[in-house]
Amino acid sequence: MQPVQKHHSSTLGRAVERVAVLLVALGIAWFYFWTINPASRRPILSGDNAGYYNLLTSGFLKGQTALDRVVEPAMLTLKDPYSPTERAGRGLHDASYYKGRYFIYFGVTPAVAAFVPIRLLTGQFIDEKFVTAGCAVLGFWLSAGLLLSVRRRCFPMAPGWLSVLSVVMLGLATMVPALLRRPSIWEVPIAAAFACFMLTLLAVWRSLVGGRRGWIWLAVGSLAMGCAVGARPTYLLASVVLLAPLAARLSGLRLREGRRWLTAALGPILAVGIALAAYNYLRFGKVTEFGQTYQIAGDDIRGLKLFSPSYMAYNFRIYVLEPAGLSPFFPFITVIDPPVAPQGQFGIEDPYGLLPSMPWVVLLGAGFFLAITGGWRRSLRLWFFATLAAAATMGLVFCFGGTCGRYMVDFTPALMLLAGAGALAVSARAGGWARTAFCASALVLGFWSGGFGLLASLQHNGLFKAEYPEIYRRVANAANQPGHLLTKLRGVDFGPVELEVVFPRGVVGRVEPLVVTGRTFLSDYVFVHYLADDLVRFGYEHTGAGGSVGMPIRVVPGAVQKLLIEMGSLYPPEAHPYYKGMPAGLARQRQRTIRVTLNGKVGLYRSAELFDGVALRPDIGTSGRRPAFKQAFSGRILKSGVVAAGSSGFLVAREQAILFSKV
């Protein structure tokens, strides 16, 4: 009876696993669509062709390769329309302008595969947001299907819960949720290429295990690979993955069959490549020109070095090693603190280092080690070539002069897929205490990685807060509740900073920080400007938006002075239980006030917008690695602490301030 009972338990476990995977797949799909449309305000279809891809769709259906958009007459008169100075805000931003017409340099695949068919079938235009989310869901489901197929065939002894966790990683720890926070023209081709590449990997896998008719799946994979390149040329070198079935099959096939497999691998992708070359030639008269040379952007593209191997080391550090900032306040993470960029590098937008942010990726190495030591049979070939494909795509992305979180979607999902297979491989082969230790480690890595991917979406560029403030407020208040209770238990107070300082002599003209909040380029500074040995003025700087200074005020050099500095960023962010029951006017006053008093005399008093604080305590007398006010305070800070702010609006002075810094 025991074998029957064991078989029944195994069957029940597989059924539970399938149900859990299905629920996860549906839940993450719901989250993707909720992310693009949390207020359910936007219709999926409409008669409005707003959006670049719908303009391209209209153009295609009129028999042209240009957008269905009339160029402003003033643009046609400019001697140099690519000069931002001469253009003076005219033109269609991030479109390609060539010979009096607008084009897009973004990939054409989404237009051909989604926008045009939907227009023909429904007579309506589809919102770009929903195409982006649809491609993201499709890519996620395809990657999950591939992982589960590999698990059933190669690692049947792996625990079911680890399969579920691996699927969660494919849904959350890929930067796809962050991509969906702004599903616009930039994100459409990235999501489409992601879906196409996942279809390629699944088709290649089916080709490897599908017997003599596997060449049909290989042809599907080749076509999907061509479409991925058509959406994002950064996938070009990833085509190496198509060699996996050939490496496994050609040596054992007759000449005729070998030709069939070779044609299946190369034919569809070459056909797509020829079509792309013709498309480029019809638009720009050059088969290799996708339109970025003629881009209408905030900078003159012609003066930028878009691709260079000199960017690789810097981008490797950003994309792989650089940690996000942590905060005690929702969404609990903030931007990285980037190192100095190399010459020519032209921008950073919300990237994160994979290793500290989504460490699930390290399981890729463990799994690949087991693969090369022999245990994956045919699947080894897929994983070897898939790793080459992901590495090649990373290499191209790392050569680009801009560093963006959305570009991480070009390679992160493939890495997480490989890491999931690695996790299953290790758990299937390990035993005893090693298996227990590995499973515990996998849980920790998964919890951190998936949680980070979720929070990165909620944080991304502050868009959730800016576009859906009421929904954000409800989510943030609930998420901040545990931290609020913890700070109350610890006796942490929020309020102005009280400093006892001795101002230096002989530093006339210097500007030095006193209290700094925020992180890197999202920081606020209160500083002192020395006008004379006995005369200073206080000011503040809101990064990227300027600031203000107060009137000159006398000091006594060498004597102990008492400073009281109040900043809105010394309090929790707006959506926080700290403000529960507080009059709205008082809460708003605390969040916007900047006030500096010296020995009871006001030296600066302003109302200003400030960045949210990201720490329970500010930096005192130093800017750290921030880009401004590098000179630290050159006097002496004898004591620093907080003065608790009472709910009545008056400051409740405490005879002994809470000390948190001594210099």
XYZ file of C-alpha atoms in Angstrom:
663
model
C 0.000 0.000 0.000
C 2.850 2.418 0.643
C 3.836 2.861 -3.039
C 0.187 3.581 -3.897
C -0.008 6.148 -1.099
C 3.241 7.742 -2.268
C 1.953 7.906 -5.848
C -1.322 9.444 -4.647
C 0.600 12.034 -2.614
C 2.775 12.837 -5.617
C -0.280 13.232 -7.867
C -1.960 15.491 -5.308
C 1.207 17.557 -4.993
C 1.384 18.052 -8.768
C -2.268 19.101 -8.845
C -1.696 21.648 -6.084
C 1.374 22.906 -7.926
C -0.617 23.374 -11.152
C -3.366 25.270 -9.346
C -0.826 27.470 -7.559
C 1.010 28.226 -10.815
C -2.276 29.078 -12.530
C -3.267 31.441 -9.723
C 0.142 33.115 -9.809
C -0.007 33.486 -13.600
C -3.470 35.054 -13.444
C -2.610 37.226 -10.440
C 0.494 38.677 -12.052
C -1.404 39.281 -15.300
C -4.002 41.185 -13.278
C -1.241 43.228 -11.626
C 0.246 44.110 -15.020
C -3.075 45.446 -16.293
C -3.817 47.165 -12.977
C -0.445 48.890 -13.224
C -1.239 50.505 -16.566
C -4.816 51.415 -15.614
C -5.366 51.414 -11.818
C -8.293 53.825 -11.974
C -10.003 52.036 -14.908
C -10.390 55.333 -16.725
C -8.973 54.528 -20.147
C -10.931 52.675 -22.838
C -9.041 49.928 -24.645
C -10.335 50.892 -28.094
C -11.307 54.271 -29.492
C -11.603 56.156 -32.752
C -8.682 58.398 -31.809
C -5.346 57.574 -33.432
C -3.387 59.288 -30.663
C -0.033 57.667 -30.032
C 2.886 57.148 -32.343
C 2.055 53.549 -33.203
C -1.501 54.432 -34.120
C -0.196 57.265 -36.280
C 2.094 54.732 -37.947
C -0.856 52.372 -38.365
C -2.830 55.109 -40.116
C 0.175 55.774 -42.320
C 0.551 52.109 -43.248
C -3.116 51.828 -44.157
C -2.717 54.868 -46.401
C 0.153 53.168 -48.208
C 3.024 55.128 -46.665
C 5.846 54.380 -44.238
C 5.624 57.795 -42.548
C 3.362 58.694 -39.640
C -0.077 60.025 -40.480
C 0.842 63.399 -39.029
C 1.124 66.726 -40.811
C 4.454 68.445 -40.192
C 4.177 71.975 -38.812
C 4.864 74.554 -41.561
C 7.488 76.219 -39.353
C 9.495 72.967 -39.256
C 9.685 72.944 -43.037
C 11.357 76.366 -43.057
C 14.155 75.561 -40.603
C 17.706 75.371 -41.918
C 18.653 72.855 -39.229
C 15.555 71.164 -37.743
C 17.747 68.847 -35.641
C 19.156 71.739 -33.602
C 17.131 72.102 -30.374
C 17.998 75.808 -30.289
C 16.712 76.538 -33.790
C 13.752 74.188 -33.416
C 12.679 75.950 -30.173
C 10.258 73.263 -29.031
C 8.761 72.534 -32.427
C 8.479 69.052 -33.855
C 7.206 65.689 -32.689
C 9.391 64.674 -29.752
C 11.378 61.467 -30.263
C 10.048 61.001 -33.766
C 12.426 60.834 -36.720
C 12.156 63.809 -39.081
C 13.319 63.230 -42.636
C 12.540 65.133 -45.830
C 9.481 66.854 -44.430
C 7.844 63.789 -42.869
C 7.756 62.111 -39.472
C 8.790 58.495 -38.938
C 9.593 56.447 -35.833
C 12.909 54.822 -35.053
C 11.151 52.459 -32.661
C 10.668 48.896 -33.847
C 8.002 48.188 -36.434
C 7.001 44.730 -35.140
C 4.221 45.945 -32.774
C 2.567 47.886 -35.600
C 2.564 44.911 -37.966
C 1.656 42.277 -35.354
C -0.856 44.181 -33.203
C -1.879 47.714 -34.117
C -2.666 47.182 -37.810
C -4.587 43.879 -37.318
C -6.653 45.374 -34.488
C -7.477 48.407 -36.616
C -8.549 46.175 -39.512
C -10.597 43.804 -37.343
C -12.367 46.368 -35.148
C -12.227 49.619 -37.065
C -10.832 51.172 -33.872
C -7.412 52.130 -32.564
C -6.026 50.405 -29.486
C -4.374 52.336 -26.690
C -0.591 51.756 -26.578
C -0.856 50.984 -22.873
C -2.863 47.832 -23.484
C -0.573 46.545 -26.221
C 2.376 47.014 -23.870
C 0.633 45.165 -21.046
C -0.629 42.450 -23.389
C 2.873 41.793 -24.721
C 4.210 41.745 -21.160
C 1.625 39.171 -20.069
C 2.297 37.062 -23.162
C 6.048 37.158 -22.574
C 5.577 36.213 -18.918
C 3.248 33.319 -19.717
C 5.577 32.008 -22.434
C 8.586 32.108 -20.108
C 6.593 30.379 -17.353
C 5.423 27.713 -19.792
C 8.994 27.063 -20.897
C 10.270 26.809 -17.330
C 7.517 24.392 -16.325
C 8.154 22.244 -19.398
C 11.855 22.038 -18.523
C 10.952 21.250 -14.915
C 8.673 18.333 -15.915
C 11.181 16.849 -18.338
C 14.475 17.400 -16.541
C 13.798 18.051 -12.837
C 10.716 16.070 -11.745
C 12.192 15.671 -8.266
C 12.359 19.439 -7.646
C 9.834 20.620 -5.009
C 6.601 22.035 -6.375
C 6.761 25.193 -4.271
C 10.072 26.061 -5.925
C 8.390 25.870 -9.330
C 5.765 28.325 -8.106
C 8.422 30.625 -6.672
C 10.350 30.521 -9.950
C 7.227 31.568 -11.840
C 6.738 34.456 -9.414
C 10.298 35.561 -10.193
C 9.504 35.521 -13.913
C 6.567 37.810 -13.243
C 8.062 40.278 -10.775
C 11.882 40.156 -10.755
C 12.416 41.167 -14.379
C 11.888 44.976 -14.426
C 8.766 44.336 -16.518
C 6.478 45.696 -13.746
C 8.542 48.907 -13.703
C 8.349 49.073 -17.513
C 4.554 49.064 -17.270
C 4.490 52.083 -14.973
C 4.863 54.254 -18.089
C 3.561 52.138 -21.001
C 4.080 54.604 -23.850
C 5.909 54.750 -27.164
C 9.242 53.825 -25.565
C 7.916 50.769 -23.795
C 5.778 49.256 -26.579
C 8.661 47.813 -28.649
C 10.528 46.645 -25.543
C 7.524 44.631 -24.353
C 6.919 43.269 -27.847
C 10.539 42.160 -28.221
C 10.383 40.503 -24.792
C 7.342 38.450 -25.857
C 8.931 37.506 -29.185
C 12.178 36.389 -27.568
C 10.365 34.265 -24.994
C 8.467 32.625 -27.874
C 11.817 32.009 -29.563
C 13.203 30.253 -26.486
C 10.072 28.151 -26.056
C 10.095 27.176 -29.742
C 13.793 26.277 -29.627
C 13.139 24.095 -26.599
C 10.257 22.353 -28.335
C 12.520 21.850 -31.339
C 15.131 20.189 -29.162
C 12.692 17.733 -27.592
C 10.187 17.408 -30.442
C 11.687 14.615 -32.474
C 12.205 14.727 -36.234
C 9.437 17.266 -36.737
C 11.178 19.648 -34.407
C 12.227 21.666 -37.455
C 8.704 23.137 -37.541
C 9.202 24.553 -34.059
C 12.622 25.798 -35.116
C 11.016 27.713 -37.979
C 8.560 29.269 -35.508
C 11.466 30.254 -33.287
C 13.349 31.752 -36.212
C 10.345 33.864 -37.204
C 9.839 35.000 -33.602
C 13.533 35.861 -33.342
C 13.265 38.008 -36.456
C 10.243 39.785 -34.975
C 12.183 40.408 -31.755
C 14.935 42.087 -33.768
C 12.265 44.022 -35.668
C 11.016 45.387 -32.361
C 14.412 45.911 -30.701
C 17.611 45.631 -32.782
C 19.485 44.999 -29.519
C 18.361 41.354 -29.862
C 20.296 40.862 -33.095
C 23.155 38.847 -31.578
C 20.685 36.832 -29.497
C 19.877 34.991 -32.739
C 22.700 32.658 -31.719
C 20.093 30.720 -29.730
C 18.788 29.293 -33.020
C 21.985 27.275 -33.271
C 21.000 25.079 -30.308
C 18.815 22.630 -32.287
C 21.325 22.582 -35.134
C 24.142 21.696 -32.745
C 22.007 18.868 -31.386
C 20.683 17.529 -34.702
C 22.789 18.150 -37.782
C 25.510 15.596 -37.093
C 22.961 12.767 -37.017
C 20.809 13.770 -40.006
C 20.950 12.881 -43.666
C 21.768 15.678 -46.100
C 18.159 16.317 -47.094
C 16.964 16.492 -43.504
C 19.921 18.669 -42.583
C 18.967 21.172 -45.276
C 15.435 21.246 -43.922
C 16.634 22.053 -40.404
C 19.101 24.646 -41.657
C 16.406 26.311 -43.757
C 14.036 26.314 -40.784
C 16.669 28.008 -38.615
C 17.809 30.641 -41.100
C 14.959 31.135 -43.572
C 12.347 32.996 -41.504
C 14.806 35.284 -39.733
C 16.522 36.149 -43.003
C 13.138 36.924 -44.583
C 12.311 39.267 -41.708
C 15.758 40.833 -42.005
C 15.251 41.493 -45.722
C 11.849 43.041 -44.990
C 13.397 45.300 -42.329
C 16.165 46.354 -44.706
C 13.599 47.212 -47.383
C 11.515 49.137 -44.833
C 14.526 51.195 -43.796
C 15.524 51.831 -47.413
C 12.033 53.042 -48.312
C 12.101 55.462 -45.382
C 15.663 56.741 -45.293
C 17.388 55.431 -48.400
C 19.697 53.224 -46.341
C 19.095 49.631 -45.229
C 20.894 50.017 -41.894
C 19.234 53.300 -40.877
C 16.433 52.823 -38.349
C 15.855 56.553 -37.943
C 17.745 57.461 -34.798
C 20.123 59.647 -36.805
C 17.154 61.906 -37.550
C 15.608 61.823 -34.082
C 13.939 64.980 -32.744
C 15.142 65.029 -29.146
C 16.088 67.381 -26.352
C 19.705 67.179 -27.498
C 21.186 67.239 -30.957
C 21.601 63.522 -31.639
C 24.314 64.230 -34.201
C 26.603 65.469 -31.435
C 26.172 62.378 -29.248
C 28.192 59.194 -29.284
C 25.273 56.779 -29.107
C 27.211 53.488 -29.034
C 30.721 52.832 -27.817
C 32.580 50.032 -25.998
C 33.863 52.781 -23.693
C 30.451 52.766 -21.971
C 30.537 49.056 -21.108
C 32.367 49.210 -17.789
C 30.173 52.034 -16.513
C 26.950 50.348 -17.618
C 28.088 47.047 -16.135
C 28.512 48.769 -12.795
C 25.080 50.403 -13.042
C 23.101 47.459 -14.386
C 24.796 44.738 -12.354
C 26.381 46.156 -9.193
C 24.830 49.476 -8.139
C 22.331 49.125 -5.251
C 19.136 51.100 -4.906
C 18.678 53.408 -1.975
C 16.492 52.132 0.849
C 13.947 54.172 2.759
C 11.785 53.593 5.848
C 8.876 55.130 3.923
C 6.780 53.680 1.102
C 7.732 52.629 -1.551
C 10.811 51.766 0.576
C 13.329 52.032 -2.272
C 14.696 55.009 -4.122
C 17.176 55.750 -6.879
C 20.741 54.506 -7.120
C 23.676 56.763 -6.309
C 25.492 56.579 -9.652
C 29.254 56.949 -10.002
C 30.778 59.597 -12.231
C 29.824 58.871 -15.830
C 32.405 58.500 -18.618
C 32.751 61.231 -21.174
C 29.942 61.162 -23.708
C 27.469 59.274 -21.531
C 24.219 61.201 -21.850
C 21.762 60.132 -19.192
C 20.460 57.780 -16.518
C 16.818 56.917 -15.878
C 15.936 54.678 -12.946
C 18.166 51.603 -13.443
C 19.151 49.223 -10.635
C 21.994 46.792 -10.154
C 20.823 43.211 -10.640
C 22.960 41.559 -7.980
C 21.930 43.707 -5.000
C 18.369 44.303 -6.204
C 17.260 40.966 -7.679
C 19.811 38.448 -6.375
C 17.711 35.523 -7.631
C 19.885 35.897 -10.723
C 22.870 34.306 -8.926
C 21.149 30.915 -9.214
C 21.926 31.059 -12.915
C 25.561 30.310 -12.107
C 24.735 27.408 -9.817
C 22.407 25.843 -12.349
C 24.807 26.272 -15.232
C 27.573 24.625 -13.221
C 25.367 21.585 -12.698
C 24.461 21.607 -16.376
C 28.049 21.452 -17.600
C 28.874 18.716 -15.107
C 26.265 16.581 -16.841
C 22.643 16.229 -15.908
C 20.539 18.198 -18.337
C 21.063 16.204 -21.549
C 19.531 18.075 -24.518
C 18.374 20.990 -22.395
C 22.023 21.814 -21.752
C 22.313 22.973 -25.341
C 19.349 25.307 -24.991
C 20.673 26.765 -21.762
C 24.165 27.193 -23.158
C 22.955 29.060 -26.230
C 20.319 30.984 -24.246
C 23.071 32.186 -21.928
C 25.114 33.279 -24.941
C 22.045 35.091 -26.298
C 21.394 36.920 -23.020
C 25.072 37.848 -22.696
C 25.187 39.133 -26.286
C 22.103 41.283 -25.729
C 23.575 42.628 -22.508
C 26.764 43.493 -24.366
C 24.882 45.579 -26.929
C 22.819 47.325 -24.262
C 25.957 48.047 -22.243
C 27.464 49.823 -25.268
C 24.635 52.361 -25.406
C 25.306 55.856 -24.086
C 22.041 56.074 -22.149
C 21.392 53.946 -19.067
C 17.711 53.213 -18.396
C 15.780 50.799 -16.257
C 13.523 49.952 -19.187
C 16.509 48.689 -21.182
C 17.009 46.011 -18.525
C 13.942 44.206 -19.880
C 16.046 43.298 -22.932
C 18.074 40.828 -20.855
C 16.708 40.444 -17.308
C 13.777 38.083 -18.122
C 16.115 35.644 -19.884
C 18.512 35.723 -16.942
C 15.682 35.062 -14.484
C 14.467 32.176 -16.634
C 17.933 30.648 -16.542
C 18.128 31.292 -12.799
C 14.798 29.534 -12.260
C 16.058 26.489 -14.127
C 19.204 26.647 -12.036
C 17.165 26.662 -8.842
C 15.195 23.615 -9.988
C 18.387 21.808 -10.997
C 20.117 22.370 -7.663
C 17.062 21.397 -5.611
C 16.594 18.225 -7.676
C 20.182 17.074 -7.269
C 20.990 18.236 -3.743
C 20.159 16.104 -0.733
C 20.061 16.235 3.038
C 21.192 19.375 4.802
C 22.511 20.865 1.526
C 19.028 20.698 0.024
C 17.513 22.274 3.129
C 20.074 25.082 3.162
C 19.609 25.727 -0.543
C 15.817 25.864 -0.283
C 16.036 28.311 2.612
C 18.437 30.479 0.619
C 16.163 30.339 -2.424
C 13.242 31.562 -0.334
C 15.245 34.537 0.909
C 16.548 35.399 -2.556
C 13.075 35.045 -4.029
C 11.377 37.156 -1.379
C 13.922 39.951 -1.799
C 13.975 39.814 -5.616
C 10.237 39.621 -6.149
C 9.557 42.260 -3.517
C 12.095 44.578 -5.077
C 10.590 44.164 -8.549
C 7.162 45.013 -7.165
C 8.430 48.078 -5.276
C 10.469 49.257 -8.269
C 7.230 49.471 -10.228
C 5.496 51.428 -7.466
C 8.483 53.795 -7.171
C 9.425 54.260 -10.830
C 10.013 57.983 -11.382
C 7.243 58.849 -8.912
C 4.682 58.222 -11.662
C 2.219 56.249 -9.538
C 2.100 59.074 -7.014
C 1.847 61.795 -9.664
C -0.775 60.170 -11.918
C -3.015 58.435 -9.378
C -2.590 60.406 -6.134
C -5.696 59.102 -4.367
C -4.924 55.437 -5.050
C -1.282 56.037 -4.146
C -2.290 57.671 -0.872
C -4.391 54.682 0.172
C -1.681 52.181 -0.722
C 1.078 54.244 0.903
C -0.829 54.837 4.147
C -1.470 51.117 4.529
C 2.129 50.173 3.638
C 3.589 52.785 6.006
C 1.533 51.609 8.996
C 3.960 48.909 10.275
C 6.931 51.264 10.024
C 4.990 54.003 11.782
C 4.215 51.703 14.698
C 7.865 50.654 14.871
C 9.138 54.240 15.003
C 6.662 55.006 17.792
C 7.872 51.994 19.769
C 11.479 53.107 19.270
C 10.641 56.627 20.392
C 11.732 58.223 17.112
C 10.660 61.867 16.828
C 10.197 63.930 13.700
C 10.802 67.638 13.668
C 13.393 70.385 13.221
C 17.095 69.770 13.731
C 18.788 71.658 16.532
C 22.533 72.243 16.160
C 25.149 73.752 18.427
C 27.888 74.968 16.094
C 31.016 77.070 15.997
C 31.415 78.915 12.695
C 34.927 79.038 11.188
C 37.077 82.036 10.296
C 38.797 82.770 7.008
C 36.307 81.079 4.678
C 34.672 84.146 3.134
C 32.777 83.295 -0.062
C 32.495 79.596 0.694
C 29.130 77.755 0.674
C 28.824 74.757 2.992
C 25.987 72.312 3.789
C 24.308 72.248 7.187
C 21.413 69.776 6.804
C 20.809 67.611 3.737
C 17.867 65.290 3.036
C 16.969 62.980 0.157
C 19.266 60.978 -2.087
C 21.599 61.960 -4.925
C 19.737 64.149 -7.466
C 16.532 64.006 -5.376
C 18.048 65.982 -2.496
C 17.356 69.204 -0.603
C 20.096 71.253 1.033
C 20.110 73.910 3.723
C 23.459 75.699 3.548
C 25.417 78.586 4.964
C 27.117 81.193 2.770
C 29.963 83.110 4.446
C 29.870 86.820 3.520
C 32.455 87.836 6.135
C 33.983 86.327 9.252
C 31.064 87.674 11.278
C 28.360 87.777 8.579
C 26.545 84.845 6.952
C 23.337 84.087 5.174
C 21.391 80.871 5.044
C 19.795 79.332 1.971
C 18.296 76.189 0.549
C 18.625 74.343 -2.735
C 15.968 72.045 -4.213
C 17.945 69.971 -6.735
C 16.953 70.720 -10.285
C 14.625 73.572 -9.336
C 16.882 76.153 -7.679
C 16.332 77.660 -4.258
C 16.570 80.851 -2.265
C 18.684 82.671 0.341
C 17.755 84.786 3.338
C 18.984 88.138 4.536
C 22.512 88.463 6.012
C 22.753 87.758 9.710
C 25.553 88.370 12.219
C 27.460 85.555 13.908
C 30.177 85.466 16.535
C 33.166 83.512 15.150
C 34.610 81.044 17.654
C 31.536 81.171 19.901
C 28.914 78.459 20.274
C 25.814 79.315 18.241
C 22.441 77.595 18.369
C 20.816 76.793 15.032
C 17.294 75.478 14.554
C 16.617 74.148 11.047
C 13.150 73.090 9.962
C 12.533 71.376 6.594
C 9.478 69.599 5.281
C 11.668 66.647 4.313
C 12.534 66.069 7.988
C 8.982 64.756 8.374
C 7.487 61.609 6.813
C 6.089 61.874 3.278
C 2.568 63.154 2.756
C 0.898 59.729 2.571
C 1.866 58.536 6.048
C -0.080 57.674 9.240
C 1.997 60.326 11.067
C -0.489 62.918 9.782
C -3.606 61.021 10.836
C -5.874 63.346 12.794
C -3.704 66.376 12.024
C -5.436 69.364 10.371
C -4.710 69.348 6.648
C -3.384 72.901 6.744
C -0.908 72.096 9.502
C 0.279 68.934 7.706
C 0.790 70.888 4.509
C 2.675 73.616 6.385
C 5.068 71.096 7.877
C 5.703 69.469 4.514
C 6.520 72.759 2.771
C 8.261 74.896 5.390
C 11.935 75.801 5.367
C 13.028 77.861 8.365
C 16.438 78.584 9.874
C 16.849 80.471 13.130
C 20.179 81.495 14.686
C 20.031 82.094 18.423
C 16.287 82.680 18.087
C 16.592 85.115 15.169
C 15.066 84.065 11.830
C 17.671 83.887 9.069
C 15.565 82.124 6.439
C 11.846 81.458 6.159
C 10.334 80.096 2.959
C 7.552 77.870 1.678
C 8.743 75.427 -0.974
C 8.159 72.018 -2.494
C 10.695 69.475 -1.249
C 11.573 65.920 -2.143
C 10.293 63.225 0.203
C 12.689 62.277 2.948
C 14.223 58.828 2.603
C 15.753 58.440 6.072
C 14.775 58.875 9.700
C 17.737 61.219 10.178
C 19.296 63.698 7.734
C 22.950 64.220 6.907
C 24.512 66.889 9.102
C 27.329 69.084 7.814
C 28.032 66.969 4.728
C 26.544 66.185 1.329
C 28.102 62.727 1.130
C 28.307 61.545 -2.487
C 25.594 63.909 -3.666
C 26.405 66.012 -6.718
C 26.227 69.423 -4.998
C 27.939 71.240 -2.090
C 30.914 68.908 -1.942
C 32.700 71.071 0.643
C 31.705 69.791 4.098
C 30.961 72.174 6.956
C 34.371 73.442 8.056
C 33.343 74.651 11.503
C 32.532 72.498 14.507
C 29.230 70.819 15.283
C 29.145 70.213 19.007
C 25.708 68.697 19.243
C 22.812 67.854 16.982
C 19.377 66.449 17.649
C 15.703 66.783 16.890
C 13.085 68.967 18.482
C 9.803 67.082 18.521
C 6.976 68.838 16.709
C 3.723 68.928 18.645
C 0.377 68.343 16.979
C -0.733 71.879 17.917
C 1.708 73.324 15.431
C 4.133 74.734 18.001
C 7.534 73.195 18.493
C 7.811 71.239 21.712
C 11.359 71.889 22.905
C 13.030 69.087 24.794
C 15.609 69.934 27.399
C 17.828 67.143 26.181
C 17.600 66.603 22.415
C 17.981 63.132 20.979
C 21.588 63.002 19.905
C 22.231 61.355 16.573
C 25.427 63.027 15.396
C 28.577 64.450 16.890
C 31.397 65.989 14.910
